[in-house]
């Protein structure tokens, strides 16, 4: 099989990294005085509970999580994300996950990250991880500034699998997918080789029924 027709896709949060990048960035921005909102930890915990339960109201969540970027320049936000990623994310990269990613790359496979998190955060982290291709929830930009609105299909739940198909122009000859979350069930089900990483309880049950490999990284 032509290795170029083999693709390995990695979820980001709790798969490649042992943290939630969206919540982490929000809390980091709050500490820097960049996001003034009451009870931010409580609000982020509320959204996270809904996400884990597979019941996240996507439009309302995106409006909330994008709000600190509204009106800010793309360059300014990129600088924020780089600082956040160096301080908060790099120490939480999972070595075993990165070793798996590098093994796929060394085998000549196409490697990418697919995350439900908003694109500026994912892009900044991927740049530090040395991953060039990514799928993330895109944001609208006008005159070099974020409008505070999302753009296109969010890469959340089935939307992530759909976005992958759009990027690749269909299913590759062989797809390997890594994720920790039941929200990525559509992506894992699409894969020829689904790989489950430190799964939530619901995904752990699905993995056991289907005989999918489970990695505790």
Short mmCIF file of C-alpha atoms in Angstrom, two decimals, residues 39-119:
data_model
loop_
_atom_site.label_atom_id
_atom_site.label_comp_id
_atom_site.label_asym_id
_atom_site.label_seq_id
_atom_site.Cartn_x
_atom_site.Cartn_y
_atom_site.Cartn_z
CA UNK A 39 -16.77 32.97 37.92
CA UNK A 40 -14.84 31.85 34.86
CA UNK A 41 -13.79 28.56 36.45
CA UNK A 42 -17.40 27.71 37.23
CA UNK A 43 -18.56 28.56 33.73
CA UNK A 44 -15.78 26.55 32.09
CA UNK A 45 -16.55 23.59 34.35
CA UNK A 46 -20.22 23.81 33.30
CA UNK A 47 -19.35 23.69 29.59
CA UNK A 48 -16.88 20.85 30.18
CA UNK A 49 -19.51 18.74 31.94
CA UNK A 50 -21.85 19.17 28.98
CA UNK A 51 -19.06 18.28 26.54
CA UNK A 52 -18.15 15.10 28.43
CA UNK A 53 -21.82 14.14 28.49
CA UNK A 54 -22.05 14.64 24.72
CA UNK A 55 -24.67 17.35 25.27
CA UNK A 56 -22.73 20.53 24.47
CA UNK A 57 -24.89 23.28 22.90
CA UNK A 58 -22.27 24.15 20.31
CA UNK A 59 -23.49 27.59 19.21
CA UNK A 60 -23.81 28.90 22.77
CA UNK A 61 -20.47 27.46 23.81
CA UNK A 62 -18.64 28.95 20.85
CA UNK A 63 -20.15 32.38 21.50
CA UNK A 64 -18.78 32.18 25.04
CA UNK A 65 -15.31 30.80 24.31
CA UNK A 66 -14.67 33.12 21.33
CA UNK A 67 -15.77 36.27 23.18
CA UNK A 68 -12.33 37.32 24.55
CA UNK A 69 -10.92 37.32 21.01
CA UNK A 70 -13.58 39.55 19.46
CA UNK A 71 -11.98 42.66 17.96
CA UNK A 72 -8.45 41.44 18.64
CA UNK A 73 -5.94 41.15 15.81
CA UNK A 74 -4.87 37.76 14.53
CA UNK A 75 -1.24 38.59 15.33
CA UNK A 76 -2.06 39.69 18.89
CA UNK A 77 -3.98 36.50 19.62
CA UNK A 78 -1.20 34.38 18.09
CA UNK A 79 1.27 35.96 20.51
CA UNK A 80 -1.06 35.22 23.44
CA UNK A 81 -1.43 31.60 22.37
CA UNK A 82 2.30 31.09 21.91
CA UNK A 83 2.96 32.37 25.43
CA UNK A 84 0.16 30.22 26.86
CA UNK A 85 1.29 27.11 24.99
CA UNK A 86 4.91 27.45 26.08
CA UNK A 87 3.96 28.03 29.71
CA UNK A 88 0.97 25.74 30.15
CA UNK A 89 0.82 23.15 27.36
CA UNK A 90 4.36 22.01 26.53
CA UNK A 91 4.91 20.65 30.07
CA UNK A 92 1.75 18.55 29.62
CA UNK A 93 2.56 16.94 26.26
CA UNK A 94 2.22 13.15 26.50
CA UNK A 95 5.54 11.61 25.42
CA UNK A 96 3.94 8.30 24.42
CA UNK A 97 1.40 10.09 22.22
CA UNK A 98 4.10 12.14 20.51
CA UNK A 99 6.16 8.97 20.02
CA UNK A 100 3.17 7.38 18.27
CA UNK A 101 2.75 10.48 16.10
CA UNK A 102 6.43 10.45 15.15
CA UNK A 103 6.26 6.72 14.33
CA UNK A 104 3.46 7.36 11.85
CA UNK A 105 5.42 10.24 10.34
CA UNK A 106 8.60 8.14 10.10
CA UNK A 107 6.58 5.49 8.26
CA UNK A 108 5.75 8.08 5.60
CA UNK A 109 2.12 8.52 6.63
CA UNK A 110 0.26 11.81 6.52
CA UNK A 111 -0.13 13.06 10.10
CA UNK A 112 -2.53 15.71 11.36
CA UNK A 113 -4.25 16.97 14.49
CA UNK A 114 -8.04 17.31 14.62
CA UNK A 115 -9.50 19.21 17.55
CA UNK A 116 -12.83 20.69 18.57
CA UNK A 117 -10.95 23.64 20.06
CA UNK A 118 -10.92 26.98 18.24
CA UNK A 119 -8.32 27.30 15.51
#
